[in-house]
Tab-separated table of C-alpha atoms and ligand atoms in Angstrom:
chain	number	residue	atom	x	y	z
H	154	MET	CA	14.807	-15.124	3.169
H	155	LYS	CA	18.489	-13.925	3.516
H	156	HIS	CA	20.342	-15.211	6.586
H	157	LEU	CA	22.532	-13.326	8.959
H	158	ALA	CA	25.629	-15.257	7.941
H	159	ALA	CA	25.381	-14.076	4.452
H	160	ILE	CA	25.397	-10.311	5.177
H	161	SER	CA	28.029	-8.570	3.232
H	162	PRO	CA	28.023	-5.252	1.324
H	163	PRO	CA	26.316	-2.644	3.489
H	164	SER	CA	24.193	0.183	2.284
H	165	PRO	CA	21.925	0.325	-0.998
H	166	ILE	CA	24.003	1.180	-3.893
H	167	ALA	CA	22.926	4.309	-5.630
H	168	SER	CA	22.574	3.789	-9.385
H	169	GLU	CA	25.049	5.633	-11.467
H	170	THR	CA	24.244	9.120	-12.342
H	171	PRO	CA	25.592	10.085	-15.792
H	172	PRO	CA	28.462	12.702	-15.701
H	173	THR	CA	27.093	16.207	-15.631
H	174	LYS	CA	27.545	18.144	-18.929
H	175	PRO	CA	26.498	21.815	-19.147
H	176	PRO	CA	22.770	22.039	-19.816
H	177	HIS	CA	21.780	22.379	-23.549
H	178	THR	CA	18.448	23.969	-23.229
H	179	ASN	CA	16.568	26.203	-20.694
H	180	LEU	CA	14.395	23.191	-19.735
H	181	GLN	CA	17.356	21.091	-18.911
H	182	ALA	CA	18.563	24.007	-16.705
H	183	THR	CA	15.291	24.246	-15.003
H	184	LEU	CA	15.098	20.556	-14.366
H	185	ARG	CA	18.661	20.448	-12.939
H	186	ASN	CA	17.846	23.462	-10.786
H	187	ALA	CA	14.864	21.820	-9.312
H	188	LEU	CA	16.919	18.700	-8.542
H	189	GLN	CA	19.669	20.736	-7.012
H	190	ASN	CA	17.152	22.444	-4.717
H	191	ARG	CA	15.774	19.093	-3.654
H	192	ALA	CA	19.337	17.976	-2.981
H	193	LEU	CA	19.947	21.172	-0.831
H	194	ARG	CA	16.726	20.388	1.162
H	195	SER	CA	17.953	16.691	1.498
H	196	SER	CA	14.855	15.494	-0.202
H	197	ARG	CA	16.277	14.519	-3.537
H	198	ARG	CA	15.157	10.999	-4.489
H	199	ARG	CA	17.457	8.478	-6.034
H	200	LEU	CA	17.266	4.924	-7.398
H	201	THR	CA	19.051	2.359	-5.398
H	202	VAL	CA	19.971	-1.160	-6.028
H	203	LEU	CA	20.057	-3.345	-2.970
H	204	PRO	CA	22.882	-5.795	-2.233
H	205	PRO	CA	21.318	-9.210	-2.819
H	206	THR	CA	22.346	-10.376	0.658
H	207	SER	CA	20.930	-7.677	2.738
H	208	ILE	CA	18.262	-8.309	5.300
H	209	ASP	CA	14.833	-7.167	4.251
H	210	PHE	CA	13.110	-4.886	6.694
H	211	SER	CA	11.780	-2.605	4.037
H	212	SER	CA	9.948	-4.303	1.065
H	213	ASN	CA	6.161	-4.918	0.997
H	214	ASP	CA	6.690	-8.661	0.460
H	215	PHE	CA	5.107	-9.143	3.850
H	216	LEU	CA	4.605	-12.961	3.486
H	217	SER	CA	7.964	-13.438	1.743
H	218	LEU	CA	5.808	-15.132	-0.923
H	219	SER	CA	8.009	-13.864	-3.768
H	220	THR	CA	10.829	-16.123	-2.553
H	221	SER	CA	8.576	-19.119	-1.583
H	222	PRO	CA	9.385	-22.329	-3.300
H	223	LEU	CA	5.666	-23.389	-3.156
H	224	TYR	CA	4.684	-20.167	-4.850
H	225	ARG	CA	7.405	-20.578	-7.540
H	226	THR	CA	6.488	-24.256	-8.216
H	227	ARG	CA	2.796	-23.499	-8.517
H	228	PHE	CA	3.331	-20.472	-10.705
H	229	LEU	CA	5.743	-22.356	-13.096
H	230	ASN	CA	3.182	-25.244	-13.244
H	231	HIS	CA	0.539	-22.599	-14.389
H	232	LEU	CA	2.825	-21.298	-16.990
H	233	ASN	CA	3.553	-24.667	-18.211
H	234	SER	CA	0.090	-25.923	-18.294
H	235	ALA	CA	-0.773	-23.345	-20.976
H	236	PRO	CA	-0.983	-24.771	-24.529
H	237	PRO	CA	2.287	-24.208	-26.497
H	238	ARG	CA	1.212	-21.323	-28.524
H	239	HIS	CA	-0.720	-19.549	-25.747
H	240	PRO	CA	0.278	-15.940	-25.989
H	241	PHE	CA	2.177	-14.441	-23.081
H	242	ALA	CA	1.266	-10.888	-23.863
H	243	SER	CA	-2.298	-9.700	-23.667
H	244	GLY	CA	-2.113	-7.996	-26.918
H	245	GLY	CA	-3.872	-4.884	-26.101
H	246	SER	CA	-6.346	-2.958	-23.934
H	247	ARG	CA	-8.944	-5.110	-22.067
H	248	LEU	CA	-11.486	-3.488	-24.236
H	249	LEU	CA	-9.830	-4.545	-27.576
H	250	ASP	CA	-7.696	-7.663	-27.742
H	251	GLY	CA	-6.485	-7.773	-24.172
H	252	ASN	CA	-9.397	-9.746	-22.595
H	253	SER	CA	-9.515	-13.528	-22.050
H	254	PRO	CA	-11.523	-16.181	-20.437
H	255	TYR	CA	-8.550	-16.600	-18.082
H	256	ALA	CA	-8.734	-12.982	-16.923
H	257	GLU	CA	-12.569	-13.161	-16.537
H	258	SER	CA	-12.455	-16.328	-14.505
H	259	LEU	CA	-9.729	-14.910	-12.317
H	260	GLU	CA	-11.803	-11.978	-11.538
H	261	SER	CA	-14.732	-14.157	-10.493
H	262	GLN	CA	-12.445	-16.329	-8.433
H	263	ILE	CA	-11.017	-13.333	-6.541
H	264	ALA	CA	-14.323	-11.694	-6.179
H	265	THR	CA	-15.613	-14.933	-4.606
H	266	PHE	CA	-12.716	-15.175	-2.211
H	267	HIS	CA	-13.404	-11.606	-1.086
H	268	HIS	CA	-17.234	-12.097	-0.834
H	269	ALA	CA	-17.744	-9.418	-3.520
H	270	PRO	CA	-20.404	-9.473	-6.296
H	271	SER	CA	-17.894	-8.842	-8.942
H	272	GLY	CA	-14.376	-7.638	-9.673
H	273	LEU	CA	-12.303	-5.770	-12.370
H	274	LEU	CA	-8.607	-6.207	-12.670
H	275	PHE	CA	-6.364	-3.090	-13.205
H	276	ASN	CA	-2.591	-3.153	-14.105
H	277	SER	CA	-1.703	-1.651	-10.649
H	278	GLY	CA	-3.205	-0.154	-7.482
H	279	PHE	CA	-2.155	3.214	-8.800
H	280	ASP	CA	-4.197	2.703	-11.972
H	281	ALA	CA	-7.127	1.222	-9.924
H	282	ASN	CA	-7.315	4.290	-7.571
H	283	ILE	CA	-7.011	6.721	-10.333
H	284	GLY	CA	-9.635	4.971	-12.403
H	285	VAL	CA	-12.260	4.630	-9.607
H	286	LEU	CA	-11.742	8.105	-8.118
H	287	ALA	CA	-11.544	9.986	-11.560
H	288	CYS	CA	-14.759	8.547	-12.861
H	289	LEU	CA	-17.175	7.472	-10.156
H	290	PRO	CA	-17.895	10.813	-8.397
H	291	GLN	CA	-20.362	12.730	-10.543
H	292	PRO	CA	-20.167	16.511	-11.015
H	293	GLY	CA	-21.193	18.204	-7.775
H	294	ASP	CA	-20.471	15.097	-5.564
H	295	VAL	CA	-18.215	15.316	-2.640
H	296	ILE	CA	-15.225	13.246	-1.639
H	297	VAL	CA	-14.383	13.090	2.044
H	298	HIS	CA	-10.926	11.466	2.578
H	299	ASP	CA	-8.472	10.564	5.196
H	300	GLU	CA	-5.754	13.177	5.208
H	301	LEU	CA	-3.142	10.484	4.672
H	302	VAL	CA	-4.520	8.497	1.763
H	303	HIS	CA	-2.169	7.339	-0.851
H	304	ALA	CA	-0.734	9.480	-3.626
H	305	SER	CA	-2.728	7.354	-6.153
H	306	ALA	CA	-5.962	8.235	-4.483
H	307	ARG	CA	-4.917	11.968	-4.477
H	308	GLU	CA	-4.242	11.878	-8.208
H	309	GLY	CA	-7.640	10.259	-8.760
H	310	MET	CA	-9.299	12.955	-6.665
H	311	ARG	CA	-7.494	15.580	-8.679
H	312	LEU	CA	-8.780	14.282	-11.883
H	313	SER	CA	-12.292	13.692	-10.558
H	314	ARG	CA	-15.338	15.827	-11.353
H	315	ALA	CA	-16.394	15.958	-7.698
H	316	GLY	CA	-17.432	19.384	-6.532
H	317	ARG	CA	-15.135	19.276	-3.459
H	318	CYS	CA	-12.557	17.035	-1.866
H	319	LEU	CA	-12.504	17.517	2.028
H	320	PRO	CA	-9.943	15.740	4.193
H	321	PHE	CA	-10.543	14.607	7.726
H	322	ALA	CA	-7.924	13.936	10.450
H	323	HIS	CA	-6.176	10.678	9.972
H	324	SER	CA	-8.111	7.684	11.149
H	325	ASP	CA	-10.264	9.918	13.410
H	326	PRO	CA	-13.971	9.088	13.408
H	327	LYS	CA	-14.782	12.315	15.320
H	328	SER	CA	-13.018	14.393	12.624
H	329	LEU	CA	-14.901	12.519	9.972
H	330	GLU	CA	-18.197	13.271	11.818
H	331	ARG	CA	-17.255	16.986	12.094
H	332	VAL	CA	-16.570	17.228	8.458
H	333	LEU	CA	-19.763	15.374	7.455
H	334	ARG	CA	-21.894	17.568	9.927
H	335	HIS	CA	-20.437	20.916	9.601
H	336	ASP	CA	-18.473	21.121	6.267
H	337	LEU	CA	-21.070	19.702	3.886
H	338	SER	CA	-23.891	21.956	2.595
H	339	GLU	CA	-27.474	20.928	3.274
H	340	ARG	CA	-27.742	19.948	-0.344
H	341	GLU	CA	-24.567	17.921	-0.389
H	342	ARG	CA	-25.584	16.151	2.729
H	343	GLY	CA	-29.114	15.329	1.458
H	344	ALA	CA	-28.893	14.989	-2.296
H	345	ARG	CA	-25.216	14.509	-3.527
H	346	ASN	CA	-23.241	11.348	-3.364
H	347	VAL	CA	-20.685	11.436	-0.614
H	348	PHE	CA	-17.592	9.283	-1.123
H	349	ILE	CA	-15.630	8.411	1.884
H	350	VAL	CA	-12.118	7.405	0.931
H	351	VAL	CA	-9.781	5.444	3.278
H	352	GLU	CA	-7.308	2.801	3.514
H	353	SER	CA	-7.569	-0.163	5.818
H	354	LEU	CA	-3.844	-0.492	6.748
H	355	TYR	CA	-1.725	2.681	6.260
H	356	SER	CA	1.560	2.114	4.591
H	357	MET	CA	3.674	4.782	6.289
H	358	ASP	CA	1.993	5.002	9.697
H	359	GLY	CA	1.082	1.298	9.814
H	360	ASP	CA	-2.222	1.887	11.624
H	361	ILE	CA	-5.381	-0.070	10.898
H	362	ALA	CA	-8.288	2.215	10.141
H	363	PRO	CA	-11.256	2.149	12.579
H	364	LEU	CA	-13.582	1.219	9.640
H	365	ARG	CA	-16.540	0.108	11.899
H	366	ALA	CA	-16.538	3.406	13.803
H	367	PHE	CA	-16.444	5.253	10.341
H	368	VAL	CA	-19.469	3.144	9.327
H	369	ASP	CA	-21.283	4.132	12.589
H	370	VAL	CA	-20.511	7.840	11.947
H	371	VAL	CA	-22.043	7.489	8.367
H	372	ASP	CA	-25.107	5.776	9.715
H	373	ARG	CA	-25.668	8.531	12.169
H	374	VAL	CA	-24.882	11.431	9.931
H	375	LEU	CA	-25.964	10.396	6.537
H	376	PRO	CA	-28.721	7.836	7.167
H	377	HIS	CA	-30.329	8.146	3.735
H	378	GLY	CA	-27.944	6.006	1.850
H	379	ASN	CA	-26.056	8.628	-0.088
H	380	ALA	CA	-22.661	7.691	1.410
H	381	TYR	CA	-20.208	5.417	-0.464
H	382	PHE	CA	-17.105	3.940	1.072
H	383	ILE	CA	-14.031	3.398	-1.056
H	384	VAL	CA	-11.365	1.499	0.876
H	385	ASP	CA	-8.023	0.657	-0.356
H	386	GLU	CA	-6.730	-2.632	1.194
H	387	ALA	CA	-3.309	-2.586	-0.517
H	388	HIS	CA	-1.216	-3.279	2.558
H	389	ALA	CA	-3.823	-5.452	4.296
H	390	THR	CA	-4.068	-7.809	1.430
H	391	GLY	CA	-2.567	-11.243	2.411
H	392	VAL	CA	-1.583	-9.930	5.784
H	393	LEU	CA	-4.830	-9.140	7.728
H	394	GLY	CA	-8.245	-10.952	7.999
H	395	PRO	CA	-9.368	-14.492	7.346
H	396	ARG	CA	-6.686	-16.071	5.171
H	397	GLY	CA	-5.383	-12.611	4.413
H	398	ALA	CA	-8.675	-11.453	2.920
H	399	GLY	CA	-8.288	-7.984	4.425
H	400	VAL	CA	-9.678	-5.884	7.198
H	401	VAL	CA	-13.145	-5.421	5.690
H	402	GLN	CA	-13.710	-9.180	5.851
H	403	GLU	CA	-12.221	-9.337	9.319
H	404	LEU	CA	-15.019	-6.910	10.458
H	405	GLY	CA	-17.772	-8.473	8.230
H	406	LEU	CA	-18.316	-5.085	6.482
H	407	GLU	CA	-18.230	-6.303	2.918
H	408	GLU	CA	-21.718	-5.060	2.158
H	409	ARG	CA	-21.033	-1.609	3.550
H	410	MET	CA	-17.954	-0.905	1.264
H	411	PHE	CA	-19.093	0.441	-2.163
H	412	VAL	CA	-15.570	-0.216	-3.623
H	413	ARG	CA	-12.640	-2.244	-2.321
H	414	VAL	CA	-9.216	-2.079	-3.889
H	415	HIS	CA	-6.948	-5.028	-3.310
H	416	THR	CA	-3.442	-4.848	-4.879
H	417	PHE	CA	-1.144	-7.696	-5.716
H	418	GLY	CA	2.308	-6.160	-5.753
H	419	LYS	CA	2.847	-6.234	-2.074
H	420	ALA	CA	2.168	-9.485	0.001
H	421	LEU	CA	0.931	-11.280	-2.963
H	422	ALA	CA	4.310	-11.313	-4.955
H	423	SER	CA	2.812	-10.249	-8.063
H	424	HIS	CA	1.504	-6.978	-9.828
H	425	GLY	CA	-1.869	-5.457	-10.585
H	426	ALA	CA	-4.986	-4.846	-8.524
H	427	ILE	CA	-8.736	-5.677	-8.463
H	428	VAL	CA	-11.566	-3.259	-7.891
H	429	LEU	CA	-14.368	-5.170	-6.025
H	430	CYS	CA	-17.706	-3.701	-6.604
H	431	CYS	CA	-21.245	-4.266	-7.778
H	432	PRO	CA	-21.826	-5.306	-11.579
H	433	ASP	CA	-23.221	-1.858	-12.379
H	434	THR	CA	-20.063	-0.164	-11.012
H	435	ARG	CA	-17.884	-2.741	-12.896
H	436	GLU	CA	-19.708	-1.948	-16.133
H	437	TYR	CA	-19.296	1.769	-15.546
H	438	LEU	CA	-15.568	1.424	-14.931
H	439	ILE	CA	-15.248	-0.644	-18.159
H	440	ASN	CA	-16.800	2.351	-19.871
H	441	TYR	CA	-15.273	5.347	-18.239
H	442	ALA	CA	-12.105	4.439	-16.231
H	443	ARG	CA	-9.396	5.792	-18.575
H	444	SER	CA	-6.579	3.992	-16.571
H	445	LEU	CA	-8.310	0.674	-17.667
H	446	ILE	CA	-9.351	1.739	-21.073
H	447	TYR	CA	-6.162	3.268	-22.498
H	448	THR	CA	-3.605	0.798	-21.449
H	449	THR	CA	-2.448	-2.823	-22.342
H	450	ALA	CA	-4.027	-5.274	-20.068
H	451	LEU	CA	-1.897	-7.623	-17.870
H	452	GLY	CA	-0.388	-10.582	-19.805
H	453	PHE	CA	-0.712	-14.170	-18.986
H	454	PRO	CA	2.416	-14.440	-16.773
H	455	PHE	CA	1.043	-11.840	-14.381
H	456	LEU	CA	-2.363	-13.259	-14.429
H	457	ALA	CA	-0.993	-16.676	-13.575
H	458	SER	CA	1.024	-15.230	-10.770
H	459	ILE	CA	-2.082	-13.587	-9.431
H	460	LYS	CA	-3.976	-16.927	-9.748
H	461	THR	CA	-1.159	-18.618	-7.907
H	462	ALA	CA	-1.315	-16.084	-5.013
H	463	TYR	CA	-5.101	-16.460	-4.640
H	464	GLU	CA	-4.924	-20.216	-4.788
H	465	LEU	CA	-2.575	-20.238	-1.940
H	466	LEU	CA	-4.559	-17.828	0.147
H	467	SER	CA	-7.907	-19.721	-0.455
H	468	GLU	CA	-6.386	-23.059	0.337
H	469	GLY	CA	-4.895	-21.757	3.624
H	470	GLU	CA	-1.373	-22.264	2.307
H	471	THR	CA	-0.370	-18.801	3.305
H	472	GLU	CA	-1.774	-19.014	6.864
H	473	PRO	CA	1.454	-20.319	8.499
H	474	ALA	CA	3.300	-17.356	6.900
H	475	GLN	CA	0.543	-14.955	8.214
H	476	HIS	CA	1.027	-16.498	11.708
H	477	THR	CA	4.769	-16.250	11.653
H	478	LEU	CA	4.487	-12.526	10.469
H	479	HIS	CA	2.197	-11.850	13.511
H	480	ARG	CA	4.448	-13.659	15.879
H	481	LEU	CA	7.511	-11.646	14.656
H	482	THR	CA	5.414	-8.449	14.894
H	483	ARG	CA	4.689	-9.083	18.619
H	484	TYR	CA	8.359	-9.864	19.138
H	485	LEU	CA	9.668	-6.663	17.587
H	486	SER	CA	6.932	-4.686	19.342
H	487	LYS	CA	8.122	-6.112	22.702
H	488	ARG	CA	11.795	-5.398	21.932
H	489	LEU	CA	11.024	-1.821	20.827
H	490	ASP	CA	8.802	-1.105	23.911
H	491	LYS	CA	11.747	-2.119	26.142
H	492	LEU	CA	14.113	0.034	24.075
H	493	THR	CA	11.766	3.125	24.133
H	494	SER	CA	11.264	2.833	27.909
H	495	SER	CA	14.870	3.684	28.448
H	496	VAL	CA	15.348	6.364	25.842
H	497	ASP	CA	14.479	10.015	25.662
H	498	PRO	CA	11.408	10.213	23.448
H	499	ALA	CA	12.784	13.367	21.823
H	500	ILE	CA	15.555	11.087	20.506
H	501	PHE	CA	13.635	7.909	19.635
H	502	SER	CA	10.040	6.797	19.782
H	503	VAL	CA	8.023	4.190	17.966
H	504	ASP	CA	4.560	4.505	16.360
H	505	HIS	CA	3.060	1.043	16.120
H	506	PHE	CA	-0.391	-0.349	16.008
H	507	PRO	CA	-1.024	-3.898	17.316
H	508	GLY	CA	-1.219	-6.423	14.650
H	509	SER	CA	0.494	-4.330	11.962
H	510	PRO	CA	3.726	-5.463	10.361
H	511	ILE	CA	4.757	-1.668	9.765
H	512	PHE	CA	6.562	0.193	12.377
H	513	ALA	CA	7.406	3.868	12.102
H	514	LEU	CA	10.631	4.676	14.089
H	515	ARG	CA	10.598	8.394	14.889
H	516	SER	CA	13.791	10.218	15.413
H	517	PRO	CA	15.214	13.666	14.470
H	518	ILE	CA	17.879	11.771	12.538
H	519	PRO	CA	15.934	9.333	10.321
H	520	ARG	CA	18.580	9.247	7.633
H	521	ARG	CA	21.512	8.642	9.954
H	522	LEU	CA	19.527	5.974	11.735
H	523	ALA	CA	18.650	4.262	8.477
H	524	GLU	CA	22.214	4.508	7.367
H	525	ALA	CA	23.565	2.917	10.522
H	526	CYS	CA	21.207	0.004	9.884
H	527	GLN	CA	22.336	-0.185	6.183
H	528	ARG	CA	26.024	-0.312	7.165
H	529	GLU	CA	25.007	-3.547	9.084
H	530	GLY	CA	23.389	-5.027	5.965
H	531	ILE	CA	19.947	-4.182	7.106
H	532	VAL	CA	17.626	-2.515	4.698
H	533	VAL	CA	15.301	0.061	6.097
H	534	ARG	CA	14.398	3.298	4.544
H	535	ALA	CA	14.230	6.887	5.912
H	536	ILE	CA	10.858	8.214	4.726
H	537	MET	CA	11.188	12.011	4.369
H	538	ALA	CA	8.788	14.735	3.308
H	539	PRO	CA	7.025	15.128	0.925
H	540	THR	CA	6.164	11.329	1.150
H	541	VAL	CA	5.131	12.052	4.791
H	542	PRO	CA	4.215	15.393	6.276
H	543	VAL	CA	7.115	17.701	7.316
H	544	GLY	CA	8.051	17.025	10.986
H	545	LYS	CA	6.757	13.311	10.591
H	546	GLU	CA	9.895	11.922	8.879
H	547	ARG	CA	10.746	8.370	10.137
H	548	VAL	CA	12.401	5.179	9.429
H	549	ARG	CA	9.951	2.705	8.192
H	550	VAL	CA	10.380	-0.899	9.347
H	551	CYS	CA	8.392	-3.567	7.491
H	552	LEU	CA	8.387	-7.218	8.853
H	553	HIS	CA	8.211	-10.288	6.682
H	554	ALA	CA	7.302	-13.885	7.386
H	555	GLY	CA	10.960	-14.724	6.270
H	556	ASN	CA	12.582	-12.483	8.849
H	557	THR	CA	14.104	-14.288	11.819
H	558	VAL	CA	14.293	-13.405	15.550
H	559	GLU	CA	18.079	-13.031	15.138
H	560	GLU	CA	17.565	-10.519	12.384
H	561	ILE	CA	15.217	-8.684	14.651
H	562	ASP	CA	17.772	-8.788	17.496
H	563	LEU	CA	20.360	-7.303	15.222
H	564	LEU	CA	18.068	-4.409	14.037
H	565	VAL	CA	17.205	-3.662	17.620
H	566	GLY	CA	20.925	-3.779	18.623
H	567	VAL	CA	21.853	-1.373	15.888
H	568	ILE	CA	19.171	1.096	16.808
H	569	TRP	CA	20.137	0.818	20.460
H	570	LYS	CA	23.735	1.613	19.625
H	571	ARG	CA	22.583	4.661	17.723
H	572	VAL	CA	19.961	6.077	20.050
H	573	GLY	CA	20.173	4.355	23.325
H	574	GLY	CA	22.490	4.159	26.252
H	575	GLY	CA	23.160	8.002	26.376
H	576	ALA	CA	24.091	8.063	22.738
H	577	ARG	CA	24.372	11.540	21.208
H	578	LEU	CA	22.663	12.456	17.897
T	864	PLP	C1	-2.209	2.386	-0.072
T	864	PLP	C2	-1.699	2.105	-1.486
T	864	PLP	N1	-2.494	2.080	-2.446
T	864	PLP	C3	-2.114	1.902	-3.771
T	864	PLP	C4	-0.940	1.751	-3.993
T	864	PLP	C5	-0.379	1.438	-5.512
T	864	PLP	O1	-0.389	0.207	-5.733
T	864	PLP	P1	0.549	-0.350	-6.803
T	864	PLP	O2	1.967	-0.494	-6.269
T	864	PLP	O3	-0.047	-1.696	-7.219
T	864	PLP	O4	0.493	0.644	-8.059
T	864	PLP	C6	0.006	1.751	-3.064
T	864	PLP	C7	1.559	1.534	-3.356
T	864	PLP	O5	2.405	1.814	-2.645
T	864	PLP	C8	-0.345	1.969	-1.707
T	864	PLP	O6	0.508	1.928	-0.673
């Protein structure tokens, strides 16, 4: 992790935009117009490059595994232990030349770690969610989903053959119950498959879903076994649950989840995802999930890095980082509680769920607040609509095992200067 003494250049540097020439075609003009409109609404997205010395309160590298010497050594050992002419590239789709005993045995190892009957690797969490949601619901089935599920789940639902996709209020079992009782037809409730799509730890709000309460609702309202949970554990993987196995395992609900998606690009310092499911579902996905079939499978270096991460998890090597992360989370939570107790909530408030390393700093000036932090070498991001609903813009703070108490003190100090002590917006 980067140290305070090393802070130098301030804010993220926007990548260079090519000089603007007059548009050649109508399409170019349309595209530019759309971008200008976004800029006018302050919602134009830009690629940025972070100064290497900045303090990371933004990335999803929750365990700071991607800079861990142990991870690096193990990963390089795996790479070096391959025979000299072992191909680095997978060579094709998993269904053609992209499969290997290495990939299959990795799937079994991960499934065992997560107490699942089987698993299927995808190239990313985005692909996994699209693959699962686009093909598992059958024509006429219903998807009932948390209103804040990730864009990848939304894309999957958009592509799916489900008859209807119904949202329920975020993390609210009563709302789920209302939708299941009152918005499903008799036929849907009795004879169709009803998929319930949630995340376990939400990436923007940072709250942990009440999975057990959801299961209780389903048991009451749909007791005949036609409800199927699909839970995305992207942000919980490595962070929550026994040895970072996730919230489902923390609660002992493995058998109640039809599909679990764990991604490797966040706390696991790698790339890709696994869909944990029964062998029938795995075979079905191999046959119908287009985001698996029509893409080149993960190559050996990524498989080796995923293997490295799971070895560290299952050997308990990441537990100290997990504990440090939770200790820092409690520390930041306490410091922010103190700060908010003396600030007008219209100017600054904090949404935080105990145990979650993600904090949402709510303020009418998220961009300016983020910029104030960035000027001090602290990387945080203002999250604006449409990534979050209008009116729910915030500065997202993500803690990492590699952050220090001093870094947290610096962050809180900068926030205090901007919003505390009678500061004017
Ligand atoms: C909840 C959730 N699911 C899925 C994804 C996509 O995962 P990946 O980055 O591996 O494509 C993300 C990424 O931000 C996410 O937050």
